[in-house]
Coordinates of C-alpha atoms in Angstrom, one line a residue:
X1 CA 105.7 138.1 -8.0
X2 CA 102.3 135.9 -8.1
X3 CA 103.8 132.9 -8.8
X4 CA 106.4 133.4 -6.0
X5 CA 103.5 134.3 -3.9
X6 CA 101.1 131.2 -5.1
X7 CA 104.2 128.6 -5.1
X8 CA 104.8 129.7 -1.4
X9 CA 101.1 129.2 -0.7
X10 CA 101.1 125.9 -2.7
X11 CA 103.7 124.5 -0.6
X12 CA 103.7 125.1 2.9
X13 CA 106.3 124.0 5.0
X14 CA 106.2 119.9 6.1
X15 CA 103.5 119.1 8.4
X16 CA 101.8 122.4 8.2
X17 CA 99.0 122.8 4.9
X18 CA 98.1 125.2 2.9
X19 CA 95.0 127.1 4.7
X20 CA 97.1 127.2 8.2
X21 CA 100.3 128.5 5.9
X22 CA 97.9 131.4 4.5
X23 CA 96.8 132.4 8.1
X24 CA 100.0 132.8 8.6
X25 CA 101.0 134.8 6.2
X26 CA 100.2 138.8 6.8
X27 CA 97.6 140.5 4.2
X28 CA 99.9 142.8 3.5
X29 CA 101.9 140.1 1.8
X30 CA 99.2 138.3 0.6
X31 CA 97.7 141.9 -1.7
X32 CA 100.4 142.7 -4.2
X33 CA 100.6 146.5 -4.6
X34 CA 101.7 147.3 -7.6
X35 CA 102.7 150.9 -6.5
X36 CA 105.9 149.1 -5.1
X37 CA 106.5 146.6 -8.0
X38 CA 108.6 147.8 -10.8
X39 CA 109.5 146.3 -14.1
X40 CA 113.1 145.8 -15.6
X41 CA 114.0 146.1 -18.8
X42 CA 113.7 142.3 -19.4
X43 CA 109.7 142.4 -18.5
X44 CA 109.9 141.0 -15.6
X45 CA 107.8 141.9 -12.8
X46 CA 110.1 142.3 -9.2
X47 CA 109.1 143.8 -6.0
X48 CA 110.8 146.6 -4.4
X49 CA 113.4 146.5 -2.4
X50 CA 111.2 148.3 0.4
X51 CA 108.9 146.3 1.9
X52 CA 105.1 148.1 3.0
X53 CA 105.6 149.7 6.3
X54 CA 104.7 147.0 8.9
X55 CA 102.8 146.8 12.1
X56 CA 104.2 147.5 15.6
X57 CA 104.7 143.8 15.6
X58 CA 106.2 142.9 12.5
X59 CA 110.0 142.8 12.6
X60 CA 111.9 144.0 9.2
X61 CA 114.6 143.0 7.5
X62 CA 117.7 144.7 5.7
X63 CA 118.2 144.3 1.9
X64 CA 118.4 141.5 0.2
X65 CA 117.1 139.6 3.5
X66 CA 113.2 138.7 2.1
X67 CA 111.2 137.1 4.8
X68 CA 111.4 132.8 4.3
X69 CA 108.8 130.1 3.7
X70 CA 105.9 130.4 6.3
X71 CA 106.6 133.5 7.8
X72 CA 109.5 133.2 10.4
X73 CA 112.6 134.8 11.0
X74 CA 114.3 135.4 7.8
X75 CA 117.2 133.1 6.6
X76 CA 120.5 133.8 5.8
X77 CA 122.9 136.5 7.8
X78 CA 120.1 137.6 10.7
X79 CA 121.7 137.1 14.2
X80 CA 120.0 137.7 17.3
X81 CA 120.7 140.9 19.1
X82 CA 123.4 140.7 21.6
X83 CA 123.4 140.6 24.9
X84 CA 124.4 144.0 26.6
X85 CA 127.9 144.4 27.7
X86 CA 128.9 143.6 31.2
X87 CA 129.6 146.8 33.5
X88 CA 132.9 147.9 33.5
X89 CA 134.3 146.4 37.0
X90 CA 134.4 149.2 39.5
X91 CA 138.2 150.3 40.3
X92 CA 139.6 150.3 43.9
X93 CA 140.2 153.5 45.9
X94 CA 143.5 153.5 45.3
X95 CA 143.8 153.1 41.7
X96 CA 140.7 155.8 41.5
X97 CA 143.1 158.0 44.0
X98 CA 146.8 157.9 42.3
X99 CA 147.9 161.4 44.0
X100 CA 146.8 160.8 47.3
X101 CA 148.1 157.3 47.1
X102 CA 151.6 158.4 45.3
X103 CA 151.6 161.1 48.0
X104 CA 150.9 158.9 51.2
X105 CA 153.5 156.4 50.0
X106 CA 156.3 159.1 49.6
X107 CA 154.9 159.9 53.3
X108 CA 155.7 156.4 54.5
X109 CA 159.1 156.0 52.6
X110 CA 160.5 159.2 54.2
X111 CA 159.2 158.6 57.9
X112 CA 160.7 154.9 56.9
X113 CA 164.1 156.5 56.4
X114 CA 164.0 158.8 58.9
X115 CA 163.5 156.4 61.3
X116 CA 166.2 154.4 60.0
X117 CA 168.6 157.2 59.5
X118 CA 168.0 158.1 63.3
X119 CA 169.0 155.3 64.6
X120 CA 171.9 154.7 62.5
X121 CA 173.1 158.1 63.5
X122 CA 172.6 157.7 67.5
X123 CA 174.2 153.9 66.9
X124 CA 177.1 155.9 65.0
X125 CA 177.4 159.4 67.7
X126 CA 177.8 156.5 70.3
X127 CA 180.0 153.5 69.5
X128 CA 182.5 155.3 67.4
X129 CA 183.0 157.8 70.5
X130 CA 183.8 155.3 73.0
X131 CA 185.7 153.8 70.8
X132 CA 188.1 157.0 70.0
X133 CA 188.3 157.5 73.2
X134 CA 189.7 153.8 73.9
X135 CA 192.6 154.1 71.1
X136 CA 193.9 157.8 71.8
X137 CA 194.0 157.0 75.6
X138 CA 196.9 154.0 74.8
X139 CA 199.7 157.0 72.7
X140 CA 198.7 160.0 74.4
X141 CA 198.6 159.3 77.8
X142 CA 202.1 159.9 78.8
X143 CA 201.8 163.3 76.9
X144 CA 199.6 164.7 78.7
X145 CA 200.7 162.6 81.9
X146 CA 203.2 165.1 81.3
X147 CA 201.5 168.1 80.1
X148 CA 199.0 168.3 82.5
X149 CA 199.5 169.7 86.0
X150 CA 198.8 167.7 89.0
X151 CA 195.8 168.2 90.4
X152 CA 195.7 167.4 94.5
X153 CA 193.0 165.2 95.0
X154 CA 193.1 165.7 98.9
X155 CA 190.0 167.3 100.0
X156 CA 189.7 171.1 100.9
X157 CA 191.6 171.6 104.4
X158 CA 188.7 172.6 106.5
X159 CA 189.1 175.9 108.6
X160 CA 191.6 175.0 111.8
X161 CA 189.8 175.5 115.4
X162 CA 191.8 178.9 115.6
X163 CA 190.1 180.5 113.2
X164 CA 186.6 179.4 113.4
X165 CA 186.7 180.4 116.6
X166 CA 184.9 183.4 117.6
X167 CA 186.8 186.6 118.7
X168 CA 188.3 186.3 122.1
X169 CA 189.3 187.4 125.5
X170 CA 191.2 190.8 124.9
X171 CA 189.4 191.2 121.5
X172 CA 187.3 194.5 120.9
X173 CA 183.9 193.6 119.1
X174 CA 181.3 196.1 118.4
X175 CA 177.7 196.4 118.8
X176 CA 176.0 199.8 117.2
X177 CA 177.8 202.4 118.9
X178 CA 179.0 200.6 122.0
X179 CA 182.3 198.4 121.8
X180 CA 183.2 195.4 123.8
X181 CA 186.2 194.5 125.3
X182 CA 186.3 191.4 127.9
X183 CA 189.4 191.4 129.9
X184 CA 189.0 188.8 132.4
X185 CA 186.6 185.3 133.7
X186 CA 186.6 184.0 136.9
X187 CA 184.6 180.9 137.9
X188 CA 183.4 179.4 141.1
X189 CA 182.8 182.3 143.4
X190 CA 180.2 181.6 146.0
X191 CA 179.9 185.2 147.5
X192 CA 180.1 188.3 146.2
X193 CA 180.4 191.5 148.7
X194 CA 182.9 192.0 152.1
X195 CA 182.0 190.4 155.2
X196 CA 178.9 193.1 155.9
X197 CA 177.6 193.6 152.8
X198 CA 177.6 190.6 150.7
X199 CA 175.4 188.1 148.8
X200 CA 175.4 183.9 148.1
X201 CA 175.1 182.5 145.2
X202 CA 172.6 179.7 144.6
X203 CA 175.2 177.9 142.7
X204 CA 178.6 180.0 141.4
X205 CA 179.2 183.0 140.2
X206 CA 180.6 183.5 137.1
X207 CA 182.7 187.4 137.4
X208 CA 183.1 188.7 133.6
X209 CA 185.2 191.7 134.1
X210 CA 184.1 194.3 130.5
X211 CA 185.3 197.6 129.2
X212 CA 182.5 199.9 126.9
X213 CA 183.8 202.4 125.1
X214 CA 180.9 204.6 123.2
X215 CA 182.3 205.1 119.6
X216 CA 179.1 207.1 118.5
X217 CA 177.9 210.7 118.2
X218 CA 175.5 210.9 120.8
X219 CA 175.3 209.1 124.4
X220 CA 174.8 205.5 124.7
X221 CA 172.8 203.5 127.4
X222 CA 174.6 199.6 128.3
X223 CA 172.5 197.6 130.7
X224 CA 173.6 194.6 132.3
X225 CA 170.4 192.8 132.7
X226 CA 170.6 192.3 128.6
X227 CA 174.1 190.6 128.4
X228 CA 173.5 186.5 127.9
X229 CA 176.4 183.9 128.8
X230 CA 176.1 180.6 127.2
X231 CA 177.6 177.1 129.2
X232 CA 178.5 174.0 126.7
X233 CA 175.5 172.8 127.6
X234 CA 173.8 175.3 125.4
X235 CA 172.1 176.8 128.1
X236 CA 171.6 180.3 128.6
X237 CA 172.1 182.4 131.8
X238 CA 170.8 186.2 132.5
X239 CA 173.1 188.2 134.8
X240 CA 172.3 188.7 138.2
X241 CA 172.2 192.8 138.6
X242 CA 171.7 192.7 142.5
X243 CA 174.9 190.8 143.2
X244 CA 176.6 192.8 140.8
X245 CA 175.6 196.1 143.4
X246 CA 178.2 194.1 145.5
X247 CA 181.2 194.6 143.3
X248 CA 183.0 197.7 144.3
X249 CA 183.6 200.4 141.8
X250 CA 181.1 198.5 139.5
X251 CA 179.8 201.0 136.4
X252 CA 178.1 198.7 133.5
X253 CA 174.6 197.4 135.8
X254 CA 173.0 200.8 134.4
X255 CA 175.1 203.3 133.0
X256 CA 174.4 206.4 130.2
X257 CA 178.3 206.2 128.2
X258 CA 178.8 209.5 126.8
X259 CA 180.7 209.3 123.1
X260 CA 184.0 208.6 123.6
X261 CA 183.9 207.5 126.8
X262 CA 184.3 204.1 128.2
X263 CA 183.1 202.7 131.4
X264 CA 184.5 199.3 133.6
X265 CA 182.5 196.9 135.4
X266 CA 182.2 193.4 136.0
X267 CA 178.9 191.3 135.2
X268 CA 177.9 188.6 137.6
X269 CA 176.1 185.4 136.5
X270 CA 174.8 182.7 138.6
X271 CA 175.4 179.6 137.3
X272 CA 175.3 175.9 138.7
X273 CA 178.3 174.6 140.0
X274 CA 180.4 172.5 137.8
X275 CA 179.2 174.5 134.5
X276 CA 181.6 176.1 132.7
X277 CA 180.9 179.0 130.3
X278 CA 181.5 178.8 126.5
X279 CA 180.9 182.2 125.4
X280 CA 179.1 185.9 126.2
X281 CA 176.5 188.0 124.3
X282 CA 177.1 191.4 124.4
X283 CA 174.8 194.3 123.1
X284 CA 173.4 198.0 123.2
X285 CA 170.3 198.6 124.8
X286 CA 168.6 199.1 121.2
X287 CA 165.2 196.6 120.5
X288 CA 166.6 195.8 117.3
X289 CA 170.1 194.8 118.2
X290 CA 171.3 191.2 118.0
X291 CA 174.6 191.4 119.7
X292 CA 177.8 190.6 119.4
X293 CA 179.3 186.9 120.9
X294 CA 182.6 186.4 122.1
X295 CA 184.3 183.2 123.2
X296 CA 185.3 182.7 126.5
X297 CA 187.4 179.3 126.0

């Protein structure tokens, strides 16, 4: 062990001498103790293979490594550490996500179909449709030429004059308790009355000869200020009470009807010459009667 220990100071490495290889060198290499030195069978005197503990400094060196000539990194298999491993490259969210991304595809390939499977069927409810219809009209249209009933395709005969006309001279029409019956018109009368007693008309009179018949329980009132005549004009005339005091044997200007009993007058309207009158308004004396219209044409 000394002479490894002088050779190695006795030959420094080229361009460096003896006393700068020495400073080199650690004391702890340059003391031998012997408390780590052991001797083989063959007398020779060998170091350990531990070396003495070094400083914080000092780098060791596995077995069978022995620091080199002038104190540098030992020869032979000593590699410099490696470099640390890259990090591992960071995945994307899908691939970190694999439910939520097998789930939202399945998502998008039903919708997908869906969509397509819509529009197949509302291309396939509507062509094939018309086109059934097109090839069963050509054979089966004389069958049921022939097995359906003719339909008329004139339009609904509207009601004839007749009967949309209202009910007419002759005809009884009732009001509440009272019924109507007008039996006669006369038009164009200038005076009502005899040659003593009489009265002018400012235009015509209009002589609507009636019959009331009370067909209620109790005794009816007929007045014959509230009977209306209408002229085709549309126009509305009230009759005239005081010529009507002219008329002889005259009973319907004011007149309490007993039940079954009827009573005959004629009503008087003044109208203006050249108006002709379309129908009559008859009624009971009752507020809440509308009347009942007959048709004088």
């Amino acid at each position: 062990m000394t002479d490894r220990l002088d050779h190695a100071a006795a030959n420094p490495p080229i361009g460096q001498d003896a006393s700068s290889r020495s400073a080199d060198v650690p004391d702890h290499l340059l003391t031998l103790d012997l408390s780590h030195s052991v001797i083989d069978p063959a007398g020779d005197t060998t170091m350990s293979d531990q070396y003495p503990p070094s400083n914080g400094n000092q780098p060791s060196w596995g077995p069978g490594n022995p620091p080199g000539n002038g104190g540098g990194p030992p020869k032979g298999n000593w590699n410099p550490p490696s470099p640390p491993a890259p990090p591992a490259p960071k995945r994307n969210w899908f691939a970190r996500h694999k439910i939520l991304t097998g789930i939202g595809a399945l998502i998008l390939i039903a919708a997908a179909a869906s969509a397509a499977g819509g529009g197949g069927s509302s291309a396939a409810s509507g062509s094939p449709s018309s086109d059934t219809s097109i090839s069963t009209a050509g054979p089966t249209s004389a069958k049921s030429a022939a097995s359906t009933p003719k339909t008329s395709s004139s339009p609904t005969k509207k009601p004839t004059e007749a009967s949309a006309r209202k009910p007419g001279i002759g005809a009884p029409v009732k009001d509440g308790n009272l019924q109507f019956v007008v039996t006669k018109v006369r038009t164009g009368v200038s005076q009502v009355g005899d040659e003593y007693l009489n009265q002018k008309a400012q235009g015509q009179y209009v002589l609507i000869s009636i019959t009331v018949t009370n067909v209620g329980k109790k005794s009816e009132t007929f007045s014959d200020s509230d009977q209306k005549v209408q002229d085709a004009q549309g126009r509305t005339f009230s009759a005239d009470s005081a010529a009507g005091i002219y008329l002889k044997d005259n009973q319907v200007l004011f007149e309490t009807i007993n039940p079954g009993n009827s009573a005959r007058g004629v009503l008087a309207f003044d109208m203006p010459v050249g108006a002709t009158p379309v129908s009559i308004t008859l009624k009971d004396l009752s507020l809440f009667s509308g009347g009942t219209t007959v048709a004088l044409k």
